[in-house]
Coordinates of C-alpha atoms and ligand atoms in Angstrom, one line a residue:
X2 CA 0.0 -0.4 0.0
X3 CA 0.8 3.7 -0.7
X4 CA 1.4 5.8 2.4
X5 CA 0.3 9.0 2.4
X6 CA 3.9 10.7 3.4
X7 CA 4.8 11.4 -0.1
X8 CA 2.6 13.9 -2.3
X9 CA 2.2 11.9 -5.0
X10 CA 0.5 9.2 -3.1
X11 CA -1.9 11.4 -1.1
X12 CA -3.2 12.6 -4.6
X13 CA -3.1 9.2 -5.6
X14 CA -5.5 8.5 -3.0
X15 CA -7.4 11.2 -3.7
X16 CA -8.3 9.8 -7.3
X17 CA -8.6 6.0 -6.3
X18 CA -11.6 7.1 -4.3
X19 CA -12.8 9.4 -6.5
X20 CA -12.6 7.2 -9.2
X21 CA -14.2 4.0 -6.9
X22 CA -17.1 6.4 -5.4
X23 CA -18.2 7.3 -8.9
X24 CA -18.3 4.3 -10.7
X25 CA -17.5 0.9 -8.7
X26 CA -20.8 0.5 -7.4
X27 CA -20.0 -3.3 -7.5
X28 CA -16.7 -4.9 -7.7
X29 CA -17.5 -8.4 -8.4
X30 CA -18.9 -9.7 -11.8
X31 CA -20.9 -10.7 -14.9
X32 CA -18.2 -9.5 -17.5
X33 CA -20.5 -7.6 -19.1
X34 CA -21.5 -5.3 -16.4
X35 CA -17.6 -5.1 -15.5
X36 CA -17.0 -4.0 -19.1
X37 CA -19.2 -1.3 -18.9
X38 CA -18.1 -0.1 -15.9
X39 CA -14.2 -0.2 -16.8
X40 CA -15.3 1.8 -20.0
X41 CA -16.7 5.0 -17.8
X42 CA -13.7 4.4 -15.5
X43 CA -11.6 4.4 -18.3
X44 CA -12.9 7.7 -19.7
X45 CA -13.1 9.1 -16.2
X46 CA -9.5 8.4 -15.2
X47 CA -8.6 10.4 -18.2
X48 CA -10.9 13.2 -17.9
X49 CA -9.5 13.5 -14.0
X50 CA -5.7 13.0 -14.4
X51 CA -4.3 15.1 -17.1
X52 CA -2.2 17.3 -14.6
X53 CA -1.2 13.8 -12.7
X54 CA -0.4 12.1 -15.5
X55 CA 2.2 14.8 -16.5
X56 CA 4.0 14.7 -13.7
X57 CA 7.4 14.2 -13.2
X58 CA 7.4 12.0 -10.1
X59 CA 6.2 9.1 -11.9
X60 CA 8.3 6.1 -13.7
X61 CA 7.3 6.1 -16.9
X62 CA 7.0 2.5 -18.5
X63 CA 5.9 1.6 -22.2
X64 CA 5.1 -1.7 -23.0
X65 CA 5.0 -2.6 -26.6
X66 CA 3.3 -5.9 -27.6
X67 CA 2.4 -8.1 -30.8
X68 CA 0.8 -11.6 -30.9
X69 CA -0.1 -13.8 -33.3
X70 CA 2.8 -12.7 -35.9
X71 CA 2.9 -16.4 -37.7
X72 CA 5.9 -14.8 -39.7
X73 CA 4.4 -12.7 -41.7
X74 CA 7.1 -10.8 -42.9
X75 CA 5.7 -9.2 -46.0
X76 CA 2.6 -7.0 -46.1
X77 CA -0.2 -9.1 -45.8
X78 CA -3.2 -10.0 -48.2
X79 CA -6.6 -9.3 -47.3
X80 CA -7.4 -13.3 -46.7
X81 CA -4.7 -12.9 -44.5
X82 CA -5.9 -9.9 -42.2
X83 CA -4.3 -6.8 -43.9
X84 CA -7.8 -4.7 -43.6
X85 CA -8.9 -4.1 -39.9
X86 CA -11.9 -1.9 -38.7
X87 CA -11.3 1.2 -35.9
X88 CA -13.6 3.5 -34.1
X89 CA -16.5 4.7 -36.7
X90 CA -16.2 1.7 -39.0
X91 CA -12.9 3.2 -40.2
X92 CA -11.2 0.4 -42.7
X93 CA -7.1 0.6 -42.2
X94 CA -4.6 -1.2 -44.5
X95 CA -1.9 -3.3 -41.8
X96 CA 0.8 -5.5 -41.9
X97 CA 4.4 -6.2 -42.9
X98 CA 7.4 -6.4 -40.7
X99 CA 9.0 -3.2 -42.6
X100 CA 6.4 -0.9 -41.4
X101 CA 5.9 -2.4 -37.8
X102 CA 9.8 -1.2 -37.5
X103 CA 9.2 1.8 -38.4
X104 CA 5.4 2.2 -36.2
X105 CA 8.2 0.4 -33.3
X106 CA 11.2 3.3 -33.8
X107 CA 8.7 6.1 -33.6
X108 CA 7.0 4.4 -30.9
X109 CA 9.8 4.0 -28.4
X110 CA 11.0 7.7 -29.3
X111 CA 12.2 9.2 -25.6
X112 CA 10.6 6.5 -24.0
X113 CA 13.2 6.0 -21.2
X114 CA 11.7 2.4 -20.4
X115 CA 10.3 0.6 -22.9
X116 CA 9.8 -3.5 -23.3
X117 CA 8.8 -4.8 -26.3
X118 CA 7.3 -8.5 -26.1
X119 CA 5.0 -10.8 -28.3
X120 CA 2.2 -13.3 -26.2
X121 CA 3.0 -16.0 -28.8
X122 CA 2.5 -18.3 -31.9
X123 CA 5.4 -15.9 -33.5
X124 CA 5.6 -19.1 -35.5
X125 CA 4.7 -21.5 -36.8
X126 CA 4.8 -19.6 -39.6
X127 CA 2.0 -19.9 -42.7
X128 CA 4.1 -18.5 -45.2
X129 CA 5.9 -21.0 -47.3
X130 CA 9.5 -19.3 -46.8
X131 CA 9.0 -19.2 -43.7
X132 CA 7.8 -22.7 -42.5
X133 CA 10.2 -24.4 -45.2
X134 CA 13.3 -22.3 -43.1
X135 CA 12.4 -24.2 -39.8
X136 CA 11.0 -21.1 -39.0
X137 CA 14.5 -19.2 -38.9
X138 CA 12.8 -16.2 -41.0
X139 CA 10.6 -15.4 -38.4
X140 CA 13.3 -15.6 -35.1
X141 CA 15.8 -13.1 -37.7
X142 CA 13.1 -10.7 -37.9
X143 CA 12.2 -10.6 -34.2
X144 CA 15.7 -10.5 -33.8
X145 CA 16.0 -7.5 -35.6
X146 CA 12.7 -5.6 -34.4
X147 CA 14.4 -6.3 -30.6
X148 CA 11.8 -8.2 -29.4
X149 CA 12.8 -9.4 -25.7
X150 CA 10.6 -12.2 -24.8
X151 CA 7.7 -14.2 -25.5
X152 CA 5.5 -16.3 -24.2
X153 CA 5.3 -20.2 -25.7
X154 CA 1.7 -19.9 -27.9
X155 CA 0.6 -23.5 -28.7
X156 CA 2.1 -23.2 -32.0
X157 CA 5.6 -22.4 -30.5
X158 CA 4.7 -26.6 -29.5
X159 CA 4.5 -27.4 -32.8
X160 CA 7.6 -29.2 -33.6
X161 CA 8.9 -30.1 -29.8
X162 CA 10.2 -28.5 -26.8
X163 CA 13.7 -29.1 -27.8
X164 CA 13.3 -27.6 -30.9
X165 CA 11.6 -24.7 -29.4
X166 CA 14.8 -24.5 -26.8
X167 CA 17.9 -25.9 -28.5
X168 CA 17.4 -24.1 -31.8
X169 CA 14.9 -21.4 -32.1
X170 CA 16.6 -20.3 -28.8
X171 CA 19.8 -21.3 -28.7
X172 CA 20.2 -21.9 -32.6
X173 CA 22.0 -25.3 -32.4
X174 CA 21.5 -27.4 -35.3
X175 CA 18.4 -29.7 -34.6
X176 CA 18.2 -31.6 -38.1
X177 CA 15.1 -33.8 -38.1
X178 CA 14.3 -35.9 -41.3
X179 CA 13.0 -34.0 -44.3
X180 CA 13.7 -30.7 -41.7
X181 CA 16.9 -29.1 -42.9
X182 CA 17.8 -26.1 -40.4
X183 CA 20.4 -23.3 -39.6
X184 CA 20.1 -21.8 -43.4
X185 CA 22.0 -18.7 -44.0
X186 CA 20.1 -15.5 -42.9
X187 CA 20.0 -12.3 -45.2
X188 CA 23.3 -10.9 -43.1
X189 CA 25.1 -14.2 -44.4
X190 CA 25.5 -15.8 -41.4
X191 CA 24.4 -19.0 -40.1
X192 CA 21.3 -19.3 -37.9
X193 CA 22.3 -18.2 -33.9
X194 CA 19.0 -18.6 -32.6
X195 CA 16.6 -15.9 -30.8
X196 CA 17.9 -12.7 -28.8
X197 CA 14.6 -13.1 -26.9
X198 CA 13.8 -15.9 -24.6
X199 CA 10.4 -17.9 -24.1
X200 CA 8.5 -18.4 -21.0
X201 CA 5.3 -20.2 -19.7
X202 CA 3.9 -20.9 -16.1
X203 CA 2.2 -23.7 -17.1
X204 CA 3.3 -26.2 -19.3
X205 CA 5.0 -29.0 -17.5
X206 CA 6.9 -32.1 -18.3
X207 CA 4.4 -34.6 -17.6
X208 CA 6.9 -37.0 -15.5
X209 CA 8.8 -34.3 -13.8
X210 CA 6.2 -31.1 -13.4
X211 CA 8.9 -28.8 -14.2
X212 CA 7.5 -26.3 -16.7
X213 CA 9.3 -26.5 -19.9
X214 CA 11.0 -23.4 -20.0
X215 CA 11.2 -20.3 -17.0
X216 CA 7.3 -19.1 -15.6
X217 CA 8.3 -15.7 -15.9
X218 CA 10.5 -13.2 -16.1
X219 CA 11.5 -9.9 -14.6
X220 CA 12.7 -6.6 -16.2
X221 CA 14.0 -3.7 -14.5
X222 CA 13.2 -0.4 -15.3
X223 CA 15.2 2.6 -14.7
X224 CA 13.7 4.7 -11.8
X225 CA 16.6 7.8 -12.3
X226 CA 19.6 8.5 -9.7
X227 CA 20.5 5.1 -10.6
X228 CA 17.5 3.0 -9.2
X229 CA 15.7 0.2 -10.9
X230 CA 12.6 -1.0 -10.6
X231 CA 11.3 -4.5 -11.1
X232 CA 8.3 -5.7 -13.4
X233 CA 7.4 -9.2 -13.6
X234 CA 5.9 -10.9 -16.4
X235 CA 4.1 -14.0 -16.0
X236 CA 3.4 -16.2 -19.0
X237 CA 1.2 -18.3 -19.7
X238 CA -0.1 -20.6 -22.3
X239 CA -3.5 -21.9 -24.1
X240 CA -4.3 -24.6 -21.7
X241 CA -4.9 -28.0 -23.6
X242 CA -2.0 -27.0 -26.6
X243 CA 0.2 -30.6 -25.5
X244 CA -3.8 -32.2 -27.1
X245 CA -4.3 -29.9 -29.6
X246 CA -3.6 -31.2 -33.2
X247 CA -0.1 -29.3 -34.4
X248 CA 1.0 -28.9 -31.2
X249 CA 0.2 -32.4 -29.5
X250 CA 2.7 -33.3 -27.6
X251 CA 2.6 -36.4 -25.7
X252 CA 5.4 -35.6 -22.4
X253 CA 3.3 -32.5 -21.7
X254 CA 0.7 -31.4 -19.6
X255 CA -1.5 -28.1 -18.9
X256 CA -1.7 -26.8 -15.4
X257 CA -4.5 -24.0 -14.3
X258 CA -3.6 -20.4 -15.7
X259 CA -5.5 -18.7 -12.9
X260 CA -3.9 -20.8 -10.6
X261 CA -0.3 -20.4 -11.8
X262 CA -0.8 -16.9 -12.3
X263 CA -2.2 -16.3 -8.9
X264 CA 0.3 -18.2 -6.9
X265 CA 3.5 -16.6 -8.8
X266 CA 1.6 -13.2 -8.7
X267 CA 1.8 -13.8 -4.6
X268 CA 5.1 -15.4 -4.9
X269 CA 6.4 -12.2 -6.3
X270 CA 5.0 -9.7 -4.4
X271 CA 6.5 -11.1 -1.4
X272 CA 9.6 -11.0 -2.8
X273 CA 8.9 -7.1 -3.6
X274 CA 8.1 -7.2 -7.1
X275 CA 4.8 -4.7 -7.3
X276 CA 4.8 -4.5 -10.4
X277 CA 3.0 -7.6 -12.4
X278 CA 2.0 -7.9 -16.0
X279 CA -0.2 -11.4 -17.1
X280 CA 1.1 -12.1 -20.8
X281 CA -1.0 -15.4 -21.8
X282 CA -1.4 -16.5 -25.2
X283 CA -5.5 -17.6 -24.8
X284 CA -7.6 -14.5 -25.7
X285 CA -10.8 -13.3 -26.5
X286 CA -13.2 -11.4 -28.5
X287 CA -14.4 -7.7 -27.9
X288 CA -16.2 -6.4 -31.1
X289 CA -14.8 -5.3 -34.0
X290 CA -13.4 -1.6 -33.0
X291 CA -9.5 -2.6 -32.8
X292 CA -9.0 0.0 -30.0
X293 CA -12.0 -0.5 -28.1
X294 CA -14.3 -3.4 -26.8
X295 CA -17.7 -4.4 -26.5
X296 CA -19.4 -7.3 -25.4
X297 CA -16.5 -9.1 -24.5
X298 CA -16.5 -13.3 -24.2
X299 CA -13.7 -16.0 -24.0
X300 CA -11.3 -17.1 -21.3
X301 CA -8.7 -14.2 -20.9
X302 CA -12.0 -12.2 -19.8
X303 CA -12.9 -15.3 -17.1
X304 CA -9.0 -15.0 -16.2
X305 CA -9.6 -10.6 -15.9
X306 CA -12.2 -11.6 -14.0
X307 CA -10.4 -13.8 -10.8
X308 CA -6.6 -12.9 -11.5
X309 CA -4.9 -11.2 -8.8
X310 CA -5.8 -7.4 -7.7
X311 CA -2.0 -7.1 -7.8
X312 CA -1.7 -7.9 -11.6
X313 CA -1.3 -4.7 -13.3
X314 CA -2.4 -5.6 -17.2
X315 CA -3.3 -8.4 -19.0
X316 CA -2.1 -9.0 -22.4
X317 CA -3.3 -11.6 -24.4
X318 CA -3.5 -13.1 -28.4
X319 CA -4.1 -16.6 -29.8
X320 CA -7.6 -15.9 -30.9
X321 CA -6.5 -13.2 -33.5
X322 CA -9.0 -10.5 -32.5
X323 CA -8.3 -7.0 -31.8
X324 CA -9.5 -5.4 -28.1
X325 CA -8.4 -2.6 -26.0
X326 CA -10.3 -2.7 -23.0
X327 CA -10.3 -1.4 -19.4
X328 CA -12.2 -4.4 -16.9
X329 CA -12.0 -4.1 -13.3
X330 CA -9.7 -6.6 -11.2
X331 CA -11.6 -8.7 -8.5
X332 CA -11.4 -5.2 -6.2
X333 CA -12.9 -3.4 -9.3
X334 CA -9.9 -1.3 -10.4
X335 CA -9.7 -1.2 -14.0
X336 CA -6.6 -2.7 -15.9
X337 CA -5.7 -3.3 -19.4
X338 CA -6.8 -6.6 -21.0
X339 CA -6.0 -6.4 -24.4
X340 CA -5.3 -8.4 -28.0
X341 CA -3.4 -6.9 -30.5
X342 CA -4.7 -8.8 -33.1
X343 CA -2.4 -11.0 -35.6
X344 CA 0.0 -11.4 -38.3
X345 CA 1.6 -7.7 -37.4
X346 CA -1.5 -6.0 -37.6
X347 CA -1.3 -3.9 -34.4
X348 CA 1.1 -3.1 -32.2
X349 CA -0.1 -2.6 -28.2
X350 CA 1.1 0.2 -26.0
X351 CA 0.6 0.1 -22.2
X352 CA 2.2 3.3 -20.5
X353 CA 2.6 2.3 -16.8
X354 CA 3.3 4.8 -14.5
X355 CA 5.2 3.8 -11.2
X356 CA 5.9 4.7 -7.6
X357 CA 9.3 5.8 -8.0
X358 CA 9.9 4.6 -4.1
X359 CA 7.6 1.4 -4.0
X360 CA 7.7 0.5 -7.8
X361 CA 3.7 -0.1 -7.2
X362 CA 2.0 0.5 -10.6
X363 CA -0.2 4.1 -10.1
X364 CA -3.2 1.6 -11.9
X365 CA -5.3 4.9 -12.4
X366 CA -2.6 6.4 -14.5
X367 CA -2.3 3.5 -16.7
X368 CA -3.6 3.8 -20.7
X369 CA -3.5 1.6 -23.0
X370 CA -3.6 2.0 -26.9
X371 CA -3.8 -0.8 -30.6
X372 CA -1.7 1.2 -33.2
X373 CA -2.2 -0.5 -36.3
X374 CA 0.9 -1.1 -38.0
X375 CA -0.6 1.1 -41.2
X376 CA 1.3 1.4 -44.3
X377 CA 1.4 5.1 -44.4
X378 CA 4.7 5.2 -43.0
X379 CA 8.3 4.8 -44.5
X380 CA 8.9 1.4 -44.6
X381 CA 12.2 0.4 -42.4
X382 CA 14.9 -0.2 -44.8
X383 CA 16.2 -3.0 -43.0
X384 CA 12.8 -5.2 -41.8
X385 CA 11.9 -5.1 -45.8
X386 CA 15.8 -6.5 -46.7
X387 CA 14.9 -8.9 -44.3
X388 CA 11.7 -10.0 -45.7
X389 CA 12.7 -9.8 -49.2
X390 CA 15.9 -12.0 -48.4
X391 CA 13.7 -14.4 -47.1
X392 CA 11.0 -14.6 -50.4
X393 CA 13.5 -15.0 -52.8
X394 CA 15.3 -18.0 -50.8
X395 CA 11.6 -19.1 -50.4
X396 CA 11.4 -19.4 -54.3
X397 CA 14.9 -21.0 -54.4
X398 CA 14.0 -23.7 -52.5
X399 CA 9.8 -24.6 -53.6
X400 CA 12.0 -24.4 -57.0
X401 CA 14.4 -27.5 -55.6
X402 CA 14.0 -30.7 -57.5
X403 CA 13.1 -33.3 -54.4
X404 CA 11.7 -36.3 -56.8
X405 CA 10.7 -37.6 -59.7
X406 CA 6.8 -39.5 -60.6
X407 CA 6.6 -42.2 -63.1
X408 CA 2.9 -41.0 -64.1
X409 CA 0.3 -38.6 -62.3
X410 CA -0.8 -38.7 -58.6
X411 CA -4.2 -37.2 -58.2
X412 CA -6.8 -36.9 -55.4
X413 CA -9.4 -38.2 -58.0
X414 CA -11.3 -41.2 -56.0
X415 CA -12.7 -44.3 -57.3
X416 CA -15.8 -45.6 -56.2
X417 CA -14.3 -46.9 -53.3
X418 CA -12.9 -43.6 -52.2
X419 CA -9.1 -44.6 -53.1
X420 CA -6.9 -42.5 -55.3
X421 CA -3.1 -42.7 -55.9
X422 CA -2.2 -39.5 -53.9
X423 CA -5.0 -40.7 -50.8
X424 CA -2.8 -44.3 -51.0
X425 CA 0.3 -42.1 -51.5
X426 CA 0.0 -40.2 -48.2
X427 CA -1.1 -43.3 -46.3
X428 CA 2.0 -45.1 -47.5
X429 CA 4.2 -41.8 -46.0
X430 CA 2.4 -42.1 -43.2
X431 CA 3.0 -45.8 -42.4
X432 CA 6.5 -45.5 -43.3
X433 CA 7.3 -42.3 -41.1
X434 CA 6.0 -43.9 -38.0
X435 CA 7.7 -47.1 -38.8
X436 CA 11.0 -45.1 -38.5
X437 CA 10.8 -44.2 -35.2
X438 CA 11.6 -47.1 -32.5
X439 CA 8.4 -46.0 -30.6
X440 CA 6.1 -45.3 -33.2
X441 CA 6.1 -48.4 -34.9
X442 CA 2.4 -48.9 -36.4
X443 CA 0.5 -52.0 -37.8
X444 CA -1.0 -49.7 -40.4
X445 CA -2.1 -45.9 -41.3
X446 CA -5.3 -44.6 -42.0
X447 CA -5.3 -40.9 -43.8
X448 CA -9.0 -39.1 -44.3
X449 CA -9.3 -38.1 -47.7
X450 CA -12.6 -36.5 -47.0
X451 CA -13.1 -35.9 -43.6
X452 CA -16.9 -35.7 -42.3
X453 CA -15.9 -31.7 -41.6
X454 CA -13.1 -29.4 -41.2
X455 CA -9.7 -29.2 -43.2
X456 CA -8.5 -32.1 -45.3
X457 CA -4.5 -33.0 -45.0
X458 CA -4.3 -34.2 -48.7
X459 CA -3.9 -30.9 -50.4
X460 CA -3.0 -31.4 -54.2
X461 CA -1.5 -33.6 -56.9
X462 CA 2.0 -34.6 -58.1
X463 CA 1.7 -34.8 -61.6
X464 CA 3.9 -36.0 -64.2
X465 CA 3.7 -33.0 -66.7
X466 CA 5.8 -30.2 -65.3
X467 CA 3.8 -27.2 -63.8
X468 CA 4.3 -23.7 -64.2
X469 CA 7.5 -23.2 -62.2
X470 CA 10.0 -22.4 -65.1
X471 CA 12.5 -25.1 -63.0
X472 CA 10.3 -27.6 -63.5
X473 CA 10.2 -30.7 -65.9
X474 CA 8.1 -33.5 -66.9
X475 CA 8.0 -36.3 -64.0
X476 CA 10.0 -34.2 -61.5
X477 CA 8.5 -33.0 -57.9
X478 CA 9.6 -29.8 -56.9
X479 CA 10.3 -29.3 -52.9
X480 CA 7.4 -27.0 -53.0
X481 CA 4.9 -28.9 -54.9
X482 CA 5.9 -31.4 -52.5
X483 CA 5.3 -29.6 -49.4
X484 CA 1.8 -28.4 -51.2
X485 CA 0.7 -31.5 -52.2
X486 CA 0.3 -32.5 -48.9
X487 CA 0.4 -31.5 -44.7
X488 CA -1.7 -28.8 -43.0
X489 CA 1.3 -28.5 -39.9
X490 CA 0.2 -31.6 -38.2
X491 CA 2.4 -34.4 -36.6
X492 CA 1.8 -38.3 -37.4
X493 CA 0.6 -39.9 -34.1
X494 CA 0.8 -43.6 -33.5
X495 CA -1.6 -44.8 -31.0
X496 CA -3.4 -48.1 -29.1
X497 CA -6.9 -48.6 -30.6
X498 CA -8.6 -52.1 -29.5
X499 CA -9.1 -54.4 -32.4
X500 CA -12.9 -53.5 -32.4
X501 CA -12.7 -49.8 -32.1
X502 CA -10.4 -50.1 -35.4
X503 CA -13.1 -51.9 -37.2
X504 CA -15.5 -49.3 -36.0
X505 CA -13.2 -47.2 -37.6
X506 CA -13.9 -48.9 -41.1
X507 CA -17.1 -48.5 -40.5
X508 CA -17.4 -44.9 -39.5
X509 CA -16.7 -44.4 -43.5
X510 CA -20.1 -44.2 -43.8
X511 CA -21.9 -41.6 -41.7
X512 CA -25.9 -41.1 -41.2
X513 CA -27.1 -38.1 -42.3
X514 CA -30.7 -36.2 -41.5
X515 CA -33.1 -37.3 -43.4
X516 CA -31.7 -40.7 -43.9
X517 CA -29.5 -39.8 -46.6
X518 CA -25.4 -40.6 -45.7
X519 CA -22.4 -39.2 -46.6
X520 CA -19.0 -41.3 -47.6
X521 CA -16.3 -39.9 -45.5
X522 CA -13.5 -42.9 -46.7
X523 CA -9.9 -43.5 -44.9
X524 CA -7.3 -44.0 -47.3
X525 CA -4.6 -47.6 -45.9
X526 CA -1.6 -48.2 -46.1
X527 CA -0.6 -50.4 -48.5
X528 CA -0.7 -53.2 -46.0
X529 CA -4.1 -53.4 -45.9
X530 CA -6.8 -54.5 -48.1
X531 CA -10.2 -55.1 -46.9
X532 CA -14.3 -55.2 -48.8
X533 CA -17.8 -53.3 -48.1
X534 CA -21.1 -53.9 -48.6
X535 CA -23.0 -51.0 -49.0
X536 CA -26.1 -52.7 -49.6
X537 CA -25.8 -53.4 -45.7
X538 CA -26.8 -51.1 -42.7
X539 CA -24.4 -48.5 -41.7
X540 CA -22.2 -50.4 -39.0
X541 CA -22.3 -53.3 -40.7
X542 CA -20.9 -53.0 -43.9
X543 CA -17.1 -53.9 -43.2
X544 CA -16.8 -57.6 -42.5
X545 CA -13.5 -58.2 -40.2
X546 CA -13.0 -61.0 -41.6
X547 CA -12.0 -58.8 -44.8
X548 CA -9.9 -56.7 -43.5
X549 CA -6.1 -58.1 -44.1
X550 CA -3.9 -56.1 -42.1
X551 CA -0.3 -57.6 -42.9
X552 CA -1.9 -60.3 -44.6
X553 CA -3.7 -61.1 -41.2
X554 CA -7.5 -60.9 -40.9
X555 CA -8.3 -57.6 -38.2
X556 CA -8.2 -59.7 -34.6
X557 CA -11.0 -58.2 -32.3
X558 CA -9.6 -59.5 -29.5
X559 CA -6.0 -57.4 -29.8
X560 CA -4.8 -53.8 -29.9
X561 CA -3.5 -51.9 -33.0
X562 CA -0.7 -49.4 -33.1
X563 CA -2.4 -47.3 -35.6
X564 CA -0.6 -43.9 -37.1
X565 CA -2.7 -41.4 -38.4
X566 CA -2.4 -37.4 -38.3
X567 CA -3.4 -35.8 -34.7
X568 CA -5.9 -33.6 -36.6
X569 CA -8.1 -36.8 -37.5
X570 CA -7.6 -38.7 -33.7
X571 CA -8.7 -36.1 -32.1
X572 CA -12.0 -35.4 -33.8
X573 CA -10.6 -32.5 -36.3
X574 CA -12.3 -34.5 -39.2
X575 CA -15.8 -34.7 -37.4
X576 CA -15.3 -37.9 -36.4
X577 CA -14.9 -39.2 -32.9
X578 CA -14.9 -42.7 -33.8
X579 CA -11.3 -42.3 -32.5
X580 CA -12.0 -41.4 -29.0
X581 CA -10.0 -42.7 -25.8
X582 CA -7.0 -43.7 -28.2
X583 CA -4.3 -44.7 -25.9
X584 CA -0.5 -44.6 -25.7
X585 CA 0.5 -42.1 -28.6
X586 CA 3.8 -41.1 -29.9
X587 CA 4.3 -38.3 -31.9
X588 CA 6.5 -39.0 -34.8
X589 CA 7.4 -36.1 -37.8
X590 CA 5.1 -33.1 -39.2
X591 CA 3.4 -34.1 -42.0
X592 CA 5.2 -31.4 -44.3
X593 CA 8.5 -32.4 -43.4
X594 CA 7.9 -36.3 -42.9
X595 CA 6.6 -36.2 -46.5
X596 CA 9.4 -34.4 -47.9
X597 CA 11.6 -37.2 -46.0
X598 CA 9.4 -39.7 -48.0
X599 CA 10.2 -38.2 -51.3
X600 CA 13.8 -37.9 -50.3
X601 CA 13.9 -41.8 -49.0
X602 CA 11.7 -42.8 -52.3
X603 CA 13.3 -40.5 -55.1
X604 CA 11.3 -42.4 -57.8
X605 CA 7.4 -42.8 -57.4
X606 CA 5.2 -45.0 -59.5
X607 CA 1.5 -44.5 -58.5
X608 CA 0.0 -48.6 -57.2
X609 CA -3.1 -49.9 -58.9
X610 CA -5.9 -48.9 -56.6
X611 CA -7.7 -51.6 -55.0
X612 CA -6.7 -51.6 -51.4
X613 CA -11.1 -51.3 -50.9
X614 CA -13.5 -53.2 -53.1
X615 CA -16.8 -53.6 -53.0
X616 CA -18.1 -57.5 -52.1
X617 CA -19.5 -57.7 -55.6
Ligands
ZN713 ZN1 -2.4 -19.8 -30.7

C-alpha cells in the first residue's frame, strides 16, 4: 500500500477514491457489467488525471506488444487479415514487418523504459518461405525488431520443446528427417537463434512437473538516480496446447492458468515485485473496433475477472482478435485487458506509471492503446530487406527438385474413395511411423474426404511439368511436395482395440439428417486391404474377416498400433471414432515427414488401386 507521506501518493489516494465512488458501485461480476464500468472508469481516469499524468515524479514504463505474428514478414493480403476496422467503422490497411519496425521506432522515441514482447504464436509461420526454413526467418525478423521475450503459444510447440529451446532459442542445429535448418540469414550468417527467450508458467513436463521453460521474467526499469525497479511478466499458454492438433506433445501437460498466475503473483509480491503483468496466449473477442471493446467474451475475460488484483495488466493473443479494454480486477480497479490482433496488424502500447519508491503501478494512470501497423509510414529498410531476402530464398527452395514420379498421383477418387494421392499419403504415414522406434505402427489411415474440417491431402503430384520455370516433366519440386500434403500436423501412433479399429472402418459411412449418408473414406496403407458392402446397414458394412492387415484378418480381440494425423485422431475431421485412444507417440510433422519420404523414395510410381473393394 502507498502511505500518505509522499505528495504524489496522497494525490493518488484522492484520485482512487473519486474513481471508485463514481464508477464502482459493484465490484463483482458478470463480464458485461464489468466492461461497461471499465469503459466509464477509463474515460473518467483520463478526464481526471491529465495533470497527474504528466507529473514527473512517476516512473514511466512503456509496454509494446505484438501477438500471433505467425511469420508474416511481408505485408499481408486481405485474406491474411490486412484490413482491420477502427473507430466509426473506418478501415485501415495494415501488416508487414517493414512497417512494424517504423511504427515501433516512432513509439519508442523519447521513452526511457520501453519493453517489447510477444504473446506467442510468433511461428509457425504459415508463409511457405518461413515454414520451409524452420521458422528461422521469423526469428531473424523478431531479433531485428528488438523483441525481448515471448510467452509460449500453442504453435511454439508445433515441433517439440527441444526444437523451441535448442534450436529457436539457442540456434543449435536440430535436424529432423525432411527438415533442414541453420540456414544462412540475410546477413550471410548461419542461424544463431533468438536474441529473446520464451516463458510459460503452465506447460510442464508430464514426468517431472517442471515447466518446459522458465515461468516468468523480471525486467528492471530505470527509476532515475541509478535506481532500478522490477516489473514481472507471468507467462501463460493456452490450456490443452499439448493435446491440440498441431502442437500435440504426449510428454507435456497443462496446469490451470489462473492458479499459476495467482500463485506466482503472490510469490513475486512477497519478494517485493510490485508491478506484475500477465502475458497469456489464450484470448477472447470484444467487438470490431481494434482500439476499443464491446461485448467481451472468451477465456481471457474469465481470467481477468479472477486474476489477482496485484496484476496490473493482462495482455493476450491466440484468438487473432483486436480489442483494447479496461476491465475491473476482483477489487473493482480497472486494468488493461488487450489483444493486438495477428499477423503484425497491431502494436499494443500500455503506459504504466510506477511509484518511484515502491515500484507499484499507479493503476488509475494506466493507459492502453492499440496502434494500427498502417502502411502510411516509410518502410524500414532493414526489415524489408530481411523479408525480401527470405521471399527470394523461399522461391529458390520451392523450385528445388526433390523426387520424380513416373505417372500422375491425383486426388481423383474411384467408387471406393481410393486415389493414388490418398494412398501415397497413407503409405507415407505408415513409413514415417515405422521410422520411429516408439512409433511403430501396424497400419496407417489418412482421411481423404473428412466429414468436416480440413483435408491434409491438398494437391496432386503430376507427371507433366507445372508452371514453375524450374520444373520439367516427371520432376517433383520441393514446393510442389510441400503443397500436396500436410497442414502442419504430426503423425501420431496410437493404440486402438481391434473393435475400435473395426468401428473406424465402419465410420466411413456417416448417417445424415433425412436418412441420407455421407461417404468419408480413409486411405489405408499398402499393407491393408478390405471389402465393404454398401447394401448392408451402416455399421455392418465391413466384415472384419475381410480386413487384411499384414496378411492377417483384423483380430477384434487384440490391440493395434495405428498411425494417423493428430487432427484426425482428436476428432478434427468430424469423427469421434478414435476417441479414447491410448499411448500416443508423436512421429514427424506432415510436411517435413512427406519431404523425407520423397527423399527416401526418389522415384515414385502410382500403385494400382484396390485396397478397398466392394463385395460384388
Ligand atoms: Zn495460438
